[in-house]
Amino acid sequence: MAATTNKLRALIMGAPGSGKGTVSERIVRAFDILHVSSGDILRKMIREKTDIGVQVKKFVSSGQLVPDELLLKAIDSELKRLSSADRSWLLDGFPRTKAQALSLFNVAPVQVVISLDVPFEVIINRVKGRWIHAPSGRVYNNDFNAPKVPGHDDITGEPLVQREDDKPESVQKRLKIYSEMAGPILNYYAKQNVLVQFSGKTTNEIWPQVYKYLATKIEPKEKL
Ligand code: G5P
Ligand code: MG
């Protein structure tokens, strides 16, 4: 049963590499909101070789969606935590199927769905230069937000890694799956009047639009 709260329940959607993680980092800096990425949760389980991590590895590294039942098992405890959280939250990468959207509805109906619309040719170029700090999920890019020290995380100084699913063949597969799967979810939220689309070729173009929109829903802690 969904808990009642006046905190914001938001989603961020968009194709692989559209900038969900990058925009989420800016949202967390500017607003008092918790960011939860299903991809980060799965990558942590894979790194730690948990039972679920071992089962999801083959799907994640080849760019396929994790089957619903397994995915819901993977994020069950996180969803339980969020259902009673007394803080606003932003889910990144979940839901991706109608079954997942219905499960989320039972936890908490969402009030805002931010959809990032970035051309696929722009995305294909940018993921080639992506580096991540695996423990935190912080994202860098050789051409865009390069780390201060090449190959190292700005905050911890730990080494950065490339994602296994950023190989060109996996990226193509992920983009194809997104094209096939996203439509019904976006329609589902459009019908609920909670979907807002932000288009652009760069995060710097999209971010001020997202900030202005979110500032109508939740008090910013930092000015743009
Ligand atoms: P994820 O982790 O949810 P994706 O594929 O949805 O992964 P991804 O790849 O994490 O999305 P993003 O977060 O949208 O992309 O993009 P990003 O990391 O912020 O930006 C991409 C790169 O571009 C970065 O290097 C960034 O620095 C750079 N960049 C950003 N803006 C700009 C710009 O303006 N200019 C330039 N030049 N660069 C820029 O899911 C991964 C896998 O987990 C499983 C699936 O297997 C999935 O494939 N999974 C699920 N399976 C089933 N159901 C679910 N709900 C699942 N969730 C995860
Ligand atoms: Mg991401």
GROMACS .gro file of C-alpha atoms and ligand atoms in nm:
model
  283
    1MET     CA    1   0.000   0.000   0.000
    2ALA     CA    2   0.139   0.343  -0.097
    3ALA     CA    3   0.231   0.568   0.194
    4THR     CA    4   0.090   0.922   0.181
    5THR     CA    5   0.348   1.198   0.173
    6ASN     CA    6   0.390   1.549   0.038
    7LYS     CA    7   0.737   1.466  -0.098
    8LEU     CA    8   0.797   1.453  -0.471
    9ARG     CA    9   0.793   1.113  -0.645
   10ALA     CA   10   0.967   1.157  -0.979
   11LEU     CA   11   1.114   0.949  -1.262
   12ILE     CA   12   1.377   1.027  -1.521
   13MET     CA   13   1.350   0.841  -1.851
   14GLY     CA   14   1.540   0.850  -2.177
   15ALA     CA   15   1.745   0.633  -2.410
   16PRO     CA   16   2.074   0.480  -2.294
   17GLY     CA   17   2.331   0.759  -2.291
   18SER     CA   18   2.069   1.036  -2.312
   19GLY     CA   19   2.210   1.187  -1.992
   20LYS     CA   20   1.982   1.052  -1.719
   21GLY     CA   21   2.271   1.001  -1.476
   22THR     CA   22   2.431   1.335  -1.565
   23VAL     CA   23   2.106   1.532  -1.528
   24SER     CA   24   2.026   1.340  -1.206
   25GLU     CA   25   2.359   1.448  -1.054
   26ARG     CA   26   2.266   1.810  -1.127
   27ILE     CA   27   1.916   1.759  -0.983
   28VAL     CA   28   2.063   1.616  -0.660
   29ARG     CA   29   2.295   1.916  -0.631
   30ALA     CA   30   2.013   2.167  -0.686
   31PHE     CA   31   1.725   2.002  -0.496
   32ASP     CA   32   1.681   1.801  -0.178
   33ILE     CA   33   1.605   1.473  -0.351
   34LEU     CA   34   1.726   1.115  -0.336
   35HIS     CA   35   1.849   0.962  -0.665
   36VAL     CA   36   1.807   0.587  -0.717
   37SER     CA   37   1.932   0.422  -1.038
   38SER     CA   38   1.826   0.064  -1.114
   39GLY     CA   39   2.136   0.027  -1.334
   40ASP     CA   40   2.365   0.136  -1.047
   41ILE     CA   41   2.194  -0.116  -0.814
   42LEU     CA   42   2.242  -0.398  -1.065
   43ARG     CA   43   2.607  -0.306  -1.136
   44LYS     CA   44   2.677  -0.306  -0.760
   45MET     CA   45   2.523  -0.654  -0.725
   46ILE     CA   46   2.731  -0.776  -1.019
   47ARG     CA   47   3.051  -0.629  -0.870
   48GLU     CA   48   2.978  -0.787  -0.533
   49LYS     CA   49   2.883  -1.120  -0.699
   50THR     CA   50   2.561  -1.155  -0.496
   51ASP     CA   51   2.317  -1.434  -0.598
   52ILE     CA   52   2.107  -1.188  -0.796
   53GLY     CA   53   2.423  -1.022  -0.933
   54VAL     CA   54   2.536  -1.351  -1.082
   55GLN     CA   55   2.193  -1.403  -1.244
   56VAL     CA   56   2.162  -1.054  -1.395
   57LYS     CA   57   2.519  -1.025  -1.526
   58LYS     CA   58   2.458  -1.184  -1.865
   59PHE     CA   59   2.163  -0.957  -1.940
   60VAL     CA   60   2.332  -0.635  -1.831
   61SER     CA   61   2.666  -0.692  -2.000
   62SER     CA   62   2.504  -0.785  -2.332
   63GLY     CA   63   2.268  -0.486  -2.326
   64GLN     CA   64   1.942  -0.679  -2.275
   65LEU     CA   65   1.672  -0.592  -2.024
   66VAL     CA   66   1.675  -0.800  -1.707
   67PRO     CA   67   1.349  -1.005  -1.699
   68ASP     CA   68   1.080  -0.839  -1.487
   69GLU     CA   69   1.062  -1.102  -1.214
   70LEU     CA   70   1.436  -1.095  -1.154
   71LEU     CA   71   1.458  -0.718  -1.179
   72LEU     CA   72   1.177  -0.671  -0.926
   73LYS     CA   73   1.355  -0.909  -0.691
   74ALA     CA   74   1.674  -0.705  -0.734
   75ILE     CA   75   1.517  -0.375  -0.643
   76ASP     CA   76   1.254  -0.499  -0.396
   77SER     CA   77   1.430  -0.379  -0.081
   78GLU     CA   78   1.508  -0.042  -0.240
   79LEU     CA   79   1.142   0.006  -0.337
   80LYS     CA   80   1.035  -0.083   0.018
   81ARG     CA   81   1.279   0.177   0.152
   82LEU     CA   82   1.145   0.440  -0.088
   83SER     CA   83   0.780   0.364  -0.014
   84SER     CA   84   0.823   0.491   0.340
   85ALA     CA   85   1.097   0.749   0.276
   86ASP     CA   86   1.027   1.091   0.416
   87ARG     CA   87   1.226   1.250   0.133
   88SER     CA   88   1.156   1.334  -0.228
   89TRP     CA   89   1.299   1.081  -0.471
   90LEU     CA   90   1.395   1.043  -0.834
   91LEU     CA   91   1.405   0.699  -0.996
   92ASP     CA   92   1.644   0.657  -1.290
   93GLY     CA   93   1.606   0.360  -1.529
   94PHE     CA   94   1.298   0.214  -1.364
   95PRO     CA   95   1.028   0.133  -1.471
   96ARG     CA   96   1.108   0.009  -1.822
   97THR     CA   97   0.811  -0.222  -1.880
   98LYS     CA   98   0.438  -0.201  -1.810
   99ALA     CA   99   0.470  -0.472  -1.541
  100GLN     CA  100   0.738  -0.266  -1.365
  101ALA     CA  101   0.525   0.051  -1.394
  102LEU     CA  102   0.232  -0.128  -1.231
  103SER     CA  103   0.455  -0.255  -0.947
  104LEU     CA  104   0.578   0.097  -0.889
  105PHE     CA  105   0.221   0.228  -0.883
  106ASN     CA  106   0.157   0.000  -0.584
  107VAL     CA  107   0.455   0.154  -0.404
  108ALA     CA  108   0.380   0.516  -0.490
  109PRO     CA  109   0.206   0.692  -0.778
  110VAL     CA  110   0.453   0.927  -0.948
  111GLN     CA  111   0.384   1.295  -0.992
  112VAL     CA  112   0.654   1.387  -1.245
  113VAL     CA  113   0.817   1.192  -1.529
  114ILE     CA  114   1.111   1.373  -1.689
  115SER     CA  115   1.172   1.233  -2.037
  116LEU     CA  116   1.503   1.322  -2.206
  117ASP     CA  117   1.489   1.335  -2.583
  118VAL     CA  118   1.838   1.331  -2.740
  119PRO     CA  119   1.908   1.221  -3.102
  120PHE     CA  120   2.055   0.869  -3.127
  121GLU     CA  121   2.353   0.981  -3.341
  122VAL     CA  122   2.458   1.218  -3.062
  123ILE     CA  123   2.429   0.937  -2.806
  124ILE     CA  124   2.637   0.686  -3.002
  125ASN     CA  125   2.926   0.931  -3.011
  126ARG     CA  126   2.914   1.027  -2.648
  127VAL     CA  127   2.901   0.681  -2.487
  128LYS     CA  128   3.235   0.595  -2.647
  129GLY     CA  129   3.399   0.841  -2.408
  130ARG     CA  130   3.206   0.748  -2.094
  131TRP     CA  131   3.392   0.658  -1.774
  132ILE     CA  132   3.226   0.582  -1.441
  133HIS     CA  133   3.321   0.566  -1.075
  134ALA     CA  134   3.163   0.227  -1.009
  135PRO     CA  135   3.096   0.254  -0.631
  136SER     CA  136   2.905   0.585  -0.656
  137GLY     CA  137   2.779   0.573  -1.016
  138ARG     CA  138   2.937   0.916  -1.089
  139VAL     CA  139   2.967   0.965  -1.464
  140TYR     CA  140   3.240   1.136  -1.667
  141ASN     CA  141   3.313   1.185  -2.033
  142ASN     CA  142   3.640   1.253  -2.213
  143ASP     CA  143   3.485   1.536  -2.417
  144PHE     CA  144   3.223   1.676  -2.184
  145ASN     CA  145   3.276   1.650  -1.809
  146ALA     CA  146   3.629   1.512  -1.795
  147PRO     CA  147   3.761   1.414  -1.450
  148LYS     CA  148   4.009   1.663  -1.296
  149VAL     CA  149   4.276   1.391  -1.298
  150PRO     CA  150   4.245   1.163  -1.603
  151GLY     CA  151   4.120   0.816  -1.510
  152HIS     CA  152   4.035   0.909  -1.148
  153ASP     CA  153   3.717   1.005  -0.961
  154ASP     CA  154   3.704   1.374  -0.856
  155ILE     CA  155   3.576   1.299  -0.504
  156THR     CA  156   3.758   0.983  -0.395
  157GLY     CA  157   4.053   0.974  -0.638
  158GLU     CA  158   3.969   0.608  -0.706
  159PRO     CA  159   4.014   0.467  -1.058
  160LEU     CA  160   3.739   0.507  -1.319
  161VAL     CA  161   3.621   0.218  -1.536
  162GLN     CA  162   3.431   0.176  -1.863
  163ARG     CA  163   3.098  -0.007  -1.860
  164GLU     CA  164   3.090  -0.349  -2.019
  165ASP     CA  165   2.763  -0.263  -2.194
  166ASP     CA  166   2.922   0.044  -2.361
  167LYS     CA  167   3.079  -0.177  -2.629
  168PRO     CA  168   2.936  -0.066  -2.968
  169GLU     CA  169   2.734  -0.386  -3.023
  170SER     CA  170   2.572  -0.362  -2.677
  171VAL     CA  171   2.496   0.008  -2.723
  172GLN     CA  172   2.318  -0.063  -3.053
  173LYS     CA  173   2.116  -0.337  -2.883
  174ARG     CA  174   2.023  -0.109  -2.591
  175LEU     CA  175   1.908   0.169  -2.826
  176LYS     CA  176   1.696  -0.077  -3.027
  177ILE     CA  177   1.535  -0.215  -2.709
  178TYR     CA  178   1.466   0.139  -2.590
  179SER     CA  179   1.293   0.225  -2.922
  180GLU     CA  180   1.071  -0.081  -2.887
  181MET     CA  181   0.994  -0.063  -2.516
  182ALA     CA  182   0.973   0.305  -2.422
  183GLY     CA  183   0.661   0.403  -2.620
  184PRO     CA  184   0.402   0.219  -2.407
  185ILE     CA  185   0.557   0.345  -2.080
  186LEU     CA  186   0.571   0.704  -2.202
  187ASN     CA  187   0.205   0.676  -2.316
  188TYR     CA  188   0.107   0.531  -1.981
  189TYR     CA  189   0.251   0.837  -1.803
  190ALA     CA  190   0.127   1.082  -2.070
  191LYS     CA  191  -0.227   0.958  -2.003
  192GLN     CA  192  -0.174   1.033  -1.633
  193ASN     CA  193  -0.065   1.388  -1.728
  194VAL     CA  194   0.269   1.356  -1.551
  195LEU     CA  195   0.502   1.327  -1.852
  196VAL     CA  196   0.723   1.623  -1.945
  197GLN     CA  197   0.963   1.596  -2.238
  198PHE     CA  198   1.292   1.788  -2.263
  199SER     CA  199   1.471   1.789  -2.599
  200GLY     CA  200   1.823   1.890  -2.695
  201LYS     CA  201   2.160   1.773  -2.815
  202THR     CA  202   2.350   1.857  -2.498
  203THR     CA  203   2.290   1.834  -2.126
  204ASN     CA  204   2.377   2.202  -2.092
  205GLU     CA  205   2.085   2.281  -2.323
  206ILE     CA  206   1.844   2.047  -2.142
  207TRP     CA  207   1.941   2.114  -1.780
  208PRO     CA  208   1.804   2.473  -1.745
  209GLN     CA  209   1.467   2.352  -1.879
  210VAL     CA  210   1.459   2.066  -1.627
  211TYR     CA  211   1.564   2.296  -1.342
  212LYS     CA  212   1.292   2.553  -1.421
  213TYR     CA  213   1.027   2.284  -1.442
  214LEU     CA  214   1.128   2.107  -1.121
  215ALA     CA  215   1.147   2.439  -0.936
  216THR     CA  216   0.770   2.467  -0.988
  217LYS     CA  217   0.728   2.137  -0.798
  218ILE     CA  218   0.994   2.142  -0.525
  219GLU     CA  219   1.194   2.415  -0.351
  220PRO     CA  220   1.549   2.443  -0.497
  221LYS     CA  221   1.836   2.445  -0.247
  222GLU     CA  222   2.068   2.601  -0.504
  223LYS     CA  223   2.007   2.872  -0.765
  224LEU     CA  224   2.068   2.789  -1.131
  225G5P     P1  225   2.103   0.180  -1.699
  225G5P     O1  226   2.216   0.192  -1.607
  225G5P     O2  227   1.971   0.232  -1.660
  225G5P     P2  228   2.083   0.311  -1.956
  225G5P     O3  229   2.126   0.226  -2.070
  225G5P     O4  230   1.938   0.338  -1.944
  225G5P     O5  231   2.154   0.241  -1.835
  225G5P     P3  232   2.287   0.493  -1.929
  225G5P     O6  233   2.373   0.419  -2.026
  225G5P     O7  234   2.319   0.485  -1.784
  225G5P     O8  235   2.141   0.452  -1.954
  225G5P     P4  236   2.238   0.776  -1.907
  225G5P     O9  237   2.238   0.763  -1.760
  225G5P    O10  238   2.110   0.820  -1.973
  225G5P    O11  239   2.286   0.644  -1.980
  225G5P    O12  240   2.352   0.873  -1.958
  225G5P     P5  241   2.478   0.936  -1.879
  225G5P    O13  242   2.561   0.830  -1.820
  225G5P    O14  243   2.434   1.048  -1.793
  225G5P    O15  244   2.553   1.002  -2.006
  225G5P     C1  245   2.614   0.921  -2.102
  225G5P     C2  246   2.754   0.977  -2.133
  225G5P    O16  247   2.738   1.102  -2.200
  225G5P     C3  248   2.839   1.007  -2.009
  225G5P    O17  249   2.975   0.983  -2.039
  225G5P     C4  250   2.818   1.159  -1.986
  225G5P    O18  251   2.929   1.219  -1.919
  225G5P     C5  252   2.808   1.206  -2.130
  225G5P     N1  253   2.730   1.327  -2.150
  225G5P     C6  254   2.620   1.370  -2.085
  225G5P     N2  255   2.576   1.486  -2.137
  225G5P     C7  256   2.662   1.516  -2.238
  225G5P     C8  257   2.671   1.624  -2.331
  225G5P    O19  258   2.591   1.717  -2.331
  225G5P     N3  259   2.772   1.618  -2.422
  225G5P     C9  260   2.863   1.517  -2.426
  225G5P     N4  261   2.960   1.518  -2.517
  225G5P     N5  262   2.859   1.414  -2.339
  225G5P    C10  263   2.759   1.414  -2.248
  225G5P    O20  264   2.079   0.027  -1.739
  225G5P    C11  265   2.187  -0.055  -1.773
  225G5P    C12  266   2.137  -0.198  -1.790
  225G5P    O21  267   2.085  -0.245  -1.666
  225G5P    C13  268   1.968  -0.326  -1.688
  225G5P    C14  269   1.958  -0.346  -1.839
  225G5P    O22  270   2.037  -0.457  -1.872
  225G5P    C15  271   2.023  -0.215  -1.891
  225G5P    O23  272   2.072  -0.231  -2.024
  225G5P     N6  273   1.852  -0.255  -1.632
  225G5P    C16  274   1.725  -0.299  -1.637
  225G5P     N7  275   1.669  -0.411  -1.695
  225G5P    C17  276   1.536  -0.424  -1.684
  225G5P     N8  277   1.455  -0.333  -1.622
  225G5P    C18  278   1.508  -0.221  -1.562
  225G5P     N9  279   1.428  -0.131  -1.501
  225G5P    C19  280   1.649  -0.202  -1.569
  225G5P    N10  281   1.731  -0.104  -1.523
  225G5P    C20  282   1.853  -0.138  -1.561
  226MG      MG  283   2.278   0.604  -1.625
   0.00000   0.00000   0.00000
